[in-house]
Short mmCIF file of C-alpha atoms and ligand atoms in Angstrom, two decimals:
data_model
loop_
_atom_site.label_atom_id
_atom_site.label_comp_id
_atom_site.label_asym_id
_atom_site.label_seq_id
_atom_site.Cartn_x
_atom_site.Cartn_y
_atom_site.Cartn_z
CA MET A 1 -143.20 171.26 117.68
CA ILE A 2 -142.31 174.85 117.25
CA ASP A 3 -142.74 175.60 113.89
CA PHE A 4 -140.69 179.20 113.13
CA THR A 5 -142.04 179.04 109.48
CA PHE A 6 -144.55 181.74 107.62
CA THR A 7 -147.18 179.99 105.79
CA GLU A 8 -147.40 180.09 101.68
CA GLU A 9 -150.54 183.20 102.33
CA GLN A 10 -147.91 184.77 104.64
CA ASP A 11 -145.27 184.95 101.99
CA LEU A 12 -147.47 185.79 100.05
CA PHE A 13 -148.72 188.87 101.48
CA ARG A 14 -145.05 189.72 102.56
CA LYS A 15 -144.59 190.08 98.92
CA ALA A 16 -147.42 191.89 98.51
CA ALA A 17 -147.06 194.56 101.16
CA ARG A 18 -143.07 195.02 99.67
CA GLU A 19 -144.16 195.88 96.18
CA PHE A 20 -146.91 198.68 97.53
CA ALA A 21 -144.24 200.04 99.94
CA GLU A 22 -141.69 199.89 96.86
CA THR A 23 -144.17 201.37 94.68
CA MET A 24 -146.50 203.61 95.86
CA VAL A 25 -144.79 205.22 99.16
CA ALA A 26 -141.01 205.28 98.04
CA PRO A 27 -141.99 207.51 95.47
CA ARG A 28 -143.19 209.71 98.08
CA ILE A 29 -140.87 209.80 100.28
CA GLN A 30 -138.83 212.71 99.02
CA GLU A 31 -141.72 215.00 99.09
CA MET A 32 -142.86 214.25 102.92
CA GLU A 33 -139.15 214.90 104.25
CA GLU A 34 -138.99 218.27 102.84
CA SER A 35 -142.95 219.17 103.30
CA GLY A 36 -143.63 217.56 106.27
CA GLU A 37 -146.91 217.10 105.75
CA VAL A 38 -148.91 213.58 105.07
CA SER A 39 -149.20 212.34 101.79
CA LEU A 40 -152.47 212.24 100.79
CA ASP A 41 -151.48 209.73 97.51
CA VAL A 42 -150.05 207.73 100.39
CA VAL A 43 -153.29 207.86 102.46
CA LYS A 44 -155.61 206.59 99.46
CA ALA A 45 -152.98 203.64 98.18
CA LEU A 46 -153.03 202.37 101.72
CA GLY A 47 -157.07 202.18 101.61
CA GLU A 48 -156.83 200.87 97.83
CA ALA A 49 -154.42 197.71 98.38
CA GLU A 50 -156.81 197.51 102.05
CA MET A 51 -153.69 198.13 104.55
CA MET A 52 -156.45 199.56 107.01
CA ALA A 53 -158.71 196.48 106.13
CA ILE A 54 -156.07 193.93 107.49
CA THR A 55 -157.49 192.89 111.28
CA ILE A 56 -161.24 194.24 110.73
CA PRO A 57 -163.40 191.45 110.67
CA GLU A 58 -164.80 190.47 107.20
CA GLU A 59 -167.79 190.81 108.28
CA PHE A 60 -167.73 194.93 109.06
CA GLY A 61 -166.02 195.32 105.26
CA GLY A 62 -162.37 193.42 106.78
CA LEU A 63 -159.62 190.94 105.88
CA GLY A 64 -159.73 189.73 109.14
CA LEU A 65 -156.19 188.68 108.53
CA GLY A 66 -155.05 189.32 112.10
CA TYR A 67 -151.78 190.54 113.82
CA THR A 68 -149.11 188.13 112.34
CA ALA A 69 -150.32 189.85 109.04
CA ARG A 70 -150.62 193.53 110.04
CA LEU A 71 -146.95 192.96 111.53
CA ILE A 72 -145.75 191.62 108.06
CA ALA A 73 -147.34 194.80 106.59
CA LEU A 74 -145.52 197.15 108.32
CA GLU A 75 -142.26 195.97 108.56
CA GLU A 76 -142.55 195.79 104.98
CA VAL A 77 -144.06 199.51 104.95
CA GLY A 78 -141.58 200.53 107.77
CA ARG A 79 -138.35 198.80 105.55
CA VAL A 80 -139.12 201.89 103.28
CA SER A 81 -141.17 204.41 105.50
CA CYS A 82 -141.55 204.43 108.74
CA ALA A 83 -143.36 207.78 108.73
CA VAL A 84 -146.24 205.85 106.33
CA ALA A 85 -145.87 202.65 108.99
CA MET A 86 -147.03 205.35 111.94
CA MET A 87 -149.84 206.60 110.47
CA LEU A 88 -151.19 203.11 109.56
CA GLN A 89 -149.97 201.69 112.77
CA VAL A 90 -152.55 204.20 114.58
CA PHE A 91 -155.34 203.68 112.43
CA ALA A 92 -155.20 200.53 113.84
CA LEU A 93 -155.14 201.52 117.05
CA GLY A 94 -157.91 203.83 116.69
CA ILE A 95 -159.85 200.67 114.99
CA GLU A 96 -159.18 198.34 117.76
CA PRO A 97 -161.31 199.72 120.21
CA ILE A 98 -164.28 199.52 118.10
CA VAL A 99 -163.82 196.34 117.18
CA LYS A 100 -162.88 194.52 120.58
CA PHE A 101 -165.64 196.90 122.29
CA GLY A 102 -168.25 198.14 119.91
CA ASN A 103 -171.54 196.77 120.25
CA ASN A 104 -172.85 195.55 116.57
CA GLU A 105 -174.71 199.19 115.81
CA GLN A 106 -170.97 200.39 116.17
CA LYS A 107 -169.12 198.03 114.24
CA LYS A 108 -171.49 198.27 111.71
CA LYS A 109 -171.50 202.43 111.54
CA TYR A 110 -168.00 202.42 111.27
CA LEU A 111 -165.92 199.80 110.39
CA PRO A 112 -166.58 199.50 106.67
CA GLY A 113 -165.69 202.64 105.95
CA LEU A 114 -162.64 202.40 108.18
CA ALA A 115 -161.86 198.99 106.14
CA THR A 116 -161.63 200.70 103.42
CA GLY A 117 -159.62 204.24 104.29
CA GLU A 118 -163.05 206.55 103.20
CA ARG A 119 -162.74 207.32 106.96
CA LEU A 120 -159.29 207.59 109.32
CA ALA A 121 -158.33 207.07 112.80
CA THR A 122 -156.86 207.51 116.04
CA VAL A 123 -156.73 206.95 119.53
CA GLY A 124 -156.38 210.12 122.00
CA VAL A 125 -154.64 209.26 125.35
CA THR A 126 -151.65 211.15 125.88
CA GLU A 127 -152.51 214.61 127.77
CA PRO A 128 -149.75 216.61 128.84
CA THR A 129 -150.24 215.78 132.69
CA GLY A 130 -150.24 212.03 131.57
CA GLY A 131 -148.66 209.93 129.14
CA SER A 132 -146.81 206.92 131.23
CA ASP A 133 -149.37 207.55 133.61
CA PRO A 134 -153.23 207.80 131.76
CA THR A 135 -154.84 208.29 134.93
CA GLY A 136 -153.22 211.51 135.52
CA GLY A 137 -155.55 212.92 132.42
CA ARG A 138 -157.44 215.69 132.66
CA THR A 139 -159.74 215.53 129.98
CA VAL A 140 -163.66 215.41 131.20
CA TYR A 141 -166.96 214.27 130.66
CA LYS A 142 -170.00 214.06 132.64
CA LYS A 143 -173.84 213.77 131.54
CA ASP A 144 -176.12 215.88 129.92
CA GLY A 145 -179.10 213.90 128.84
CA ASP A 146 -178.46 211.69 126.41
CA ASP A 147 -175.63 213.05 125.46
CA TYR A 148 -171.81 213.58 127.14
CA ILE A 149 -170.04 216.90 127.03
CA ILE A 150 -166.03 216.13 127.04
CA ASN A 151 -163.92 218.95 127.57
CA GLY A 152 -159.73 218.92 128.28
CA ARG A 153 -156.98 218.40 125.77
CA LYS A 154 -154.83 215.08 124.44
CA CYS A 155 -151.16 215.89 122.70
CA PHE A 156 -148.93 214.02 121.02
CA ILE A 157 -151.67 212.27 118.81
CA THR A 158 -150.57 210.43 115.66
CA ASN A 159 -153.15 211.20 112.65
CA SER A 160 -154.33 213.85 114.67
CA HIS A 161 -155.63 216.15 112.05
CA ILE A 162 -156.69 213.52 109.12
CA ALA A 163 -158.77 211.60 111.63
CA ASP A 164 -162.55 211.27 110.99
CA THR A 165 -162.89 208.74 114.27
CA ILE A 166 -161.22 209.26 117.10
CA THR A 167 -161.45 206.80 119.98
CA VAL A 168 -161.05 209.28 123.21
CA LEU A 169 -160.46 208.79 126.40
CA ALA A 170 -161.94 210.81 129.30
CA LYS A 171 -162.46 210.84 133.14
CA ASP A 172 -165.84 211.35 134.75
CA ASP A 173 -166.15 215.13 136.40
CA GLU A 174 -167.58 213.85 139.58
CA ASP A 175 -165.60 210.41 140.29
CA PRO A 176 -161.51 210.90 139.39
CA LYS A 177 -161.26 206.54 139.30
CA ALA A 178 -163.44 206.37 136.59
CA PHE A 179 -163.02 206.50 133.03
CA SER A 180 -164.78 205.99 130.07
CA THR A 181 -164.04 205.54 126.51
CA PHE A 182 -165.94 207.42 123.32
CA ILE A 183 -165.65 207.62 119.39
CA VAL A 184 -165.10 211.23 118.76
CA GLU A 185 -166.23 212.12 115.11
CA LYS A 186 -164.49 214.86 113.10
CA GLY A 187 -166.63 218.23 112.77
CA MET A 188 -168.38 217.17 116.12
CA ALA A 189 -169.32 220.49 117.59
CA GLY A 190 -166.20 221.95 120.61
CA PHE A 191 -164.17 219.22 119.22
CA LYS A 192 -161.38 220.22 117.04
CA PRO A 193 -157.32 219.50 116.20
CA ALA A 194 -155.23 221.58 117.29
CA HIS A 195 -151.03 222.98 116.94
CA GLU A 196 -148.97 220.11 114.64
CA GLU A 197 -146.01 218.84 116.21
CA HIS A 198 -143.02 219.46 114.42
CA LYS A 199 -140.96 216.21 115.05
CA VAL A 200 -137.29 215.51 114.87
CA GLY A 201 -138.55 212.36 112.61
CA MET A 202 -140.71 210.48 110.92
CA LYS A 203 -141.51 213.38 108.36
CA GLY A 204 -145.52 213.05 106.71
CA CYS A 205 -146.78 211.17 109.63
CA ASN A 206 -148.66 214.11 111.45
CA THR A 207 -148.52 214.95 115.05
CA GLY A 208 -150.75 216.94 117.26
CA TRP A 209 -153.19 218.28 119.71
CA LEU A 210 -156.77 217.21 120.20
CA ILE A 211 -159.15 220.61 121.78
CA PHE A 212 -162.64 219.57 123.65
CA GLU A 213 -164.55 222.56 124.49
CA ASP A 214 -168.29 221.28 125.44
CA CYS A 215 -167.86 218.47 122.85
CA ARG A 216 -171.09 217.31 123.13
CA VAL A 217 -171.18 213.40 122.14
CA PRO A 218 -174.34 211.11 121.81
CA LYS A 219 -174.76 208.17 124.47
CA ASP A 220 -174.67 205.78 121.55
CA ASN A 221 -170.84 206.86 121.13
CA LEU A 222 -170.29 205.05 124.55
CA LEU A 223 -167.46 202.17 123.64
CA GLY A 224 -167.85 199.44 126.08
CA VAL A 225 -169.36 200.33 130.23
CA GLU A 226 -169.33 203.27 131.09
CA GLY A 227 -166.47 203.91 133.80
CA LYS A 228 -164.35 200.67 132.29
CA GLY A 229 -163.06 202.47 129.69
CA LEU A 230 -159.28 202.45 130.91
CA ARG A 231 -159.36 198.65 130.14
CA VAL A 232 -161.16 200.09 126.07
CA ALA A 233 -157.80 202.28 125.61
CA MET A 234 -155.07 200.51 127.03
CA SER A 235 -155.85 196.89 126.17
CA ALA A 236 -155.70 198.90 122.42
CA ILE A 237 -152.21 200.62 123.11
CA GLY A 238 -151.10 197.61 125.41
CA ASP A 239 -150.79 194.97 122.05
CA VAL A 240 -152.06 196.55 119.23
CA GLY A 241 -150.05 200.09 119.84
CA ARG A 242 -147.19 198.42 121.02
CA GLY A 243 -147.16 195.41 118.55
CA GLY A 244 -148.12 198.03 115.64
CA MET A 245 -144.47 199.89 117.18
CA VAL A 246 -142.85 196.42 116.98
CA GLY A 247 -143.86 196.60 113.27
CA CYS A 248 -142.19 200.28 112.61
CA SER A 249 -138.72 199.30 114.53
CA LEU A 250 -138.29 196.31 112.41
CA GLY A 251 -138.60 198.43 109.33
CA VAL A 252 -135.84 200.08 110.49
CA LEU A 253 -133.95 197.87 111.79
CA THR A 254 -133.74 195.51 108.17
CA ALA A 255 -133.63 199.27 106.77
CA CYS A 256 -130.12 200.23 108.00
CA LEU A 257 -128.96 196.31 108.14
CA GLU A 258 -129.81 196.95 104.38
CA GLU A 259 -128.32 200.60 103.88
CA ALA A 260 -125.27 199.96 105.92
CA LEU A 261 -124.28 196.61 104.01
CA LYS A 262 -124.92 198.28 100.17
CA PHE A 263 -122.46 201.45 101.61
CA ALA A 264 -119.82 198.61 103.06
CA ASN A 265 -119.51 196.92 99.50
CA GLU A 266 -119.69 199.67 97.38
CA ARG A 267 -117.08 202.20 99.91
CA VAL A 268 -113.27 201.46 98.67
CA LEU A 269 -110.37 201.74 101.32
CA TYR A 270 -106.70 200.22 101.23
CA GLY A 271 -107.79 199.01 97.77
CA LYS A 272 -110.74 196.95 99.13
CA PRO A 273 -114.42 197.32 100.17
CA ILE A 274 -115.22 198.59 103.65
CA ILE A 275 -117.01 195.25 104.20
CA LYS A 276 -113.73 192.98 104.05
CA LEU A 277 -112.97 194.85 107.51
CA PRO A 278 -113.23 193.62 110.58
CA ALA A 279 -115.04 196.40 112.66
CA ILE A 280 -117.31 196.33 109.97
CA GLN A 281 -118.60 193.30 109.61
CA ASP A 282 -118.87 193.08 113.83
CA LYS A 283 -121.14 195.74 113.39
CA ILE A 284 -123.10 193.94 110.30
CA ALA A 285 -123.13 191.22 112.67
CA MET A 286 -124.70 192.58 115.16
CA MET A 287 -127.66 194.45 113.39
CA LYS A 288 -128.30 191.43 111.97
CA LEU A 289 -128.36 189.30 115.42
CA ASP A 290 -131.23 192.21 116.93
CA LEU A 291 -132.72 192.24 113.96
CA GLU A 292 -133.27 188.17 114.09
CA ALA A 293 -133.82 188.39 118.05
CA GLY A 294 -136.53 191.23 117.51
CA ARG A 295 -138.44 188.90 114.72
CA LEU A 296 -138.49 186.54 117.22
CA LEU A 297 -139.82 188.04 120.00
CA GLY A 298 -142.11 190.06 117.29
CA TYR A 299 -143.99 187.06 115.87
CA ARG A 300 -144.22 184.86 118.83
CA ALA A 301 -146.00 187.52 120.36
CA SER A 302 -148.50 188.48 117.08
CA ALA A 303 -148.99 184.60 116.88
CA LEU A 304 -149.85 184.64 120.46
CA GLN A 305 -152.76 187.33 120.12
CA ASP A 306 -153.55 185.61 116.77
CA GLN A 307 -154.57 182.68 118.48
CA GLY A 308 -156.15 184.89 121.54
CA ALA A 309 -153.90 184.18 124.06
CA ARG A 310 -152.24 186.89 126.57
CA CYS A 311 -149.45 188.67 124.65
CA ASP A 312 -149.37 192.11 126.86
CA THR A 313 -145.74 191.20 128.39
CA GLU A 314 -144.26 189.32 124.76
CA PHE A 315 -145.55 192.68 123.30
CA ALA A 316 -143.65 194.95 125.99
CA MET A 317 -140.45 192.28 125.57
CA ALA A 318 -140.36 192.92 121.75
CA LYS A 319 -141.44 196.66 121.54
CA TYR A 320 -138.66 197.47 124.16
CA TYR A 321 -135.92 195.43 122.34
CA THR A 322 -136.92 195.90 118.70
CA ALA A 323 -136.83 200.25 119.65
CA GLU A 324 -133.81 200.14 121.16
CA ALA A 325 -132.26 197.86 118.25
CA ALA A 326 -133.37 200.07 115.58
CA GLN A 327 -132.00 203.00 117.57
CA ARG A 328 -128.46 201.05 117.87
CA ALA A 329 -128.69 199.86 113.99
CA ALA A 330 -129.20 203.67 112.78
CA LYS A 331 -126.15 204.98 115.25
CA MET A 332 -124.08 201.73 113.83
CA ALA A 333 -125.03 202.38 110.11
CA ALA A 334 -124.60 205.60 110.29
CA ASP A 335 -120.90 205.02 111.95
CA ILE A 336 -120.24 202.73 108.98
CA HIS A 337 -121.08 205.52 106.64
CA GLY A 338 -118.45 207.61 107.89
CA GLY A 339 -118.89 211.44 107.44
CA TYR A 340 -121.71 210.66 104.71
CA GLY A 341 -123.75 209.44 107.70
CA CYS A 342 -124.05 213.30 108.30
CA MET A 343 -125.34 214.32 105.48
CA ASN A 344 -128.86 214.48 104.43
CA GLU A 345 -128.85 212.74 101.03
CA TYR A 346 -127.91 209.46 102.35
CA ALA A 347 -131.18 207.86 103.71
CA ILE A 348 -129.43 206.84 106.80
CA THR A 349 -129.98 210.10 108.53
CA ARG A 350 -133.58 209.62 107.92
CA TYR A 351 -133.65 206.66 109.73
CA LEU A 352 -131.37 208.05 112.13
CA ARG A 353 -134.35 210.79 113.32
CA ASP A 354 -137.28 208.30 112.86
CA SER A 355 -135.51 205.62 114.92
CA PHE A 356 -135.07 208.27 118.04
CA VAL A 357 -138.81 208.77 117.43
CA LEU A 358 -139.53 204.76 118.11
CA GLY A 359 -138.96 205.38 121.78
CA PRO A 360 -141.48 207.22 123.35
CA SER A 361 -144.30 206.21 121.00
CA ALA A 362 -146.86 203.42 122.83
CA GLY A 363 -144.50 203.61 125.70
CA THR A 364 -141.57 204.29 126.87
CA SER A 365 -138.41 201.96 126.92
CA ASP A 366 -138.47 202.89 131.04
CA VAL A 367 -142.25 201.57 131.17
CA MET A 368 -141.45 198.67 129.16
CA LYS A 369 -139.25 197.30 131.80
CA VAL A 370 -142.03 197.89 134.26
CA ILE A 371 -144.66 195.49 132.55
CA ILE A 372 -141.93 192.85 131.87
CA ALA A 373 -140.56 193.05 135.77
CA ARG A 374 -144.04 192.74 137.01
CA SER A 375 -144.59 190.03 135.19
CA ALA A 376 -140.91 188.75 135.72
CA MET A 377 -141.93 189.27 139.61
C1 FAD B 401 -144.36 210.74 117.49
C2 FAD B 401 -145.27 210.31 118.61
C3 FAD B 401 -147.03 209.78 118.37
C4 FAD B 401 -147.36 209.75 119.55
N1 FAD B 401 -148.97 208.77 119.25
C5 FAD B 401 -149.77 209.12 120.25
C6 FAD B 401 -151.22 209.01 119.64
O1 FAD B 401 -151.44 208.23 118.72
N2 FAD B 401 -151.89 208.63 121.22
C7 FAD B 401 -152.12 208.98 122.22
O2 FAD B 401 -152.55 208.70 123.01
N3 FAD B 401 -150.80 209.03 122.63
C8 FAD B 401 -149.52 209.21 121.64
N4 FAD B 401 -148.10 209.07 121.85
C9 FAD B 401 -147.72 209.56 123.00
C10 FAD B 401 -146.79 208.89 123.87
O3 FAD B 401 -147.73 207.37 124.21
C11 FAD B 401 -146.05 209.06 124.70
O4 FAD B 401 -145.56 210.34 124.49
C12 FAD B 401 -145.76 208.13 125.80
O5 FAD B 401 -146.55 207.62 127.00
C13 FAD B 401 -144.62 208.72 126.89
O6 FAD B 401 -145.40 209.89 127.66
P1 FAD B 401 -144.86 211.30 127.74
O7 FAD B 401 -143.91 211.73 126.57
O8 FAD B 401 -146.00 212.21 128.51
O9 FAD B 401 -143.27 211.18 128.77
P2 FAD B 401 -143.35 210.80 130.52
O10 FAD B 401 -144.51 209.98 130.86
O11 FAD B 401 -143.84 212.23 130.93
O12 FAD B 401 -142.21 210.15 130.81
C14 FAD B 401 -141.24 210.96 131.17
C15 FAD B 401 -139.85 210.32 131.74
O13 FAD B 401 -140.23 209.42 132.51
C16 FAD B 401 -140.14 207.98 132.81
N5 FAD B 401 -140.96 207.20 133.09
C17 FAD B 401 -142.68 207.44 133.51
N6 FAD B 401 -142.96 206.31 134.04
C18 FAD B 401 -142.11 205.83 134.35
C19 FAD B 401 -142.10 204.69 135.42
N7 FAD B 401 -142.68 203.99 135.76
N8 FAD B 401 -140.46 203.65 135.82
C20 FAD B 401 -139.58 204.78 134.90
N9 FAD B 401 -139.61 205.71 134.27
C21 FAD B 401 -140.70 205.99 134.31
C22 FAD B 401 -140.48 207.93 130.92
O14 FAD B 401 -139.37 206.71 130.69
C23 FAD B 401 -139.73 209.22 130.31
O15 FAD B 401 -138.12 209.22 130.35
C24 FAD B 401 -147.01 209.57 120.79
C25 FAD B 401 -145.74 209.93 121.23
C26 FAD B 401 -145.11 210.30 120.32
C27 FAD B 401 -143.56 210.66 120.70
#
């Protein structure tokens, strides 16, 4: 039997996540939009609400609720603020390699502080010479006694300026085929965040560069096996990163549908609300269809992930579908607003800008199609 219903616990969790987003995140949106800065109040609230603890095992201070719960939380936070959902999604992306590949000492050292939000995380893979192709990166490491020395730079890193614990992919300077993943900590000599980007959307979520200049990292900070780091970094991006983007995209889709319905019910033309017009209903139907189809793809992938089953293609499909659908929904919802859809006073313009950023994050739509086709072939 296939059960498409959420458990009572999951429904209660969704209710709590929605309440959190509406009371703790919504009041900060204007300020984040205007300043483009991360709201530290929101970060603190995320920690207090145990939003960073969802996928961390209980024995290391987490909730151990799994990936469906995470998707629910991201969908609800993303419905209110895609920027905050993105920040939260990438915290988990920095945490996952420690959960999956860290040794017991590393888990004990890092996870409890990450679960409470006392420490914040991110993952550094992308470089100017390698986004879709992470092997094109030029950040290198070399062994020096009991330490590793890292040199290079990473770009487009979410939480670059607020993260304390950064999972970084680097290449062996003597063997371009060997990659390793390290935990770099804020304050380590030779490491600094640099150049904060000004994105078209997701204002309030920080994106920037990371610079490594003879950054000395102790061998205890190597994650997994030396030379096998590509798998460590990419398994986090593949499942957790794409799963997180599905949550952000579903949030935007829901927000677009709700905003379009609200406007279409209030806007009166020809003596009646425009929701009565077949052309408007057509757009509403397409948004609703995309939302439900995206949910089915996304929650199926997260259910597989919770079972420990392989889910990379499922998340590639869900990521492709929901990110594209969120962009379609934002365009349709803006169209329903007529001229008001071009005015920044209306939330729909934020959804339009945010939806644009969903595309490349955690892998472009082209790359998702490559993964899907590879699986089909
Ligand atoms: C807001 C935001 C946040 C991000 N956060 C992080 C983060 O926290 N950590 C991190 O490491 N990275 C992060 N990234 C980087 C993101 O993962 C990359 O932008 C993405 O992988 C694409 O890489 P690129 O930008 O270098 O584009 P490229 O790889 O240069 O792609 C250029 C074009 O080529 C196409 N293309 C590439 N390969 C193929 C192919 N095989 N077949 C067909 N077409 C192809 C792409 O679809 C695209 O159209 C973030 C990006 C954004 C926008």
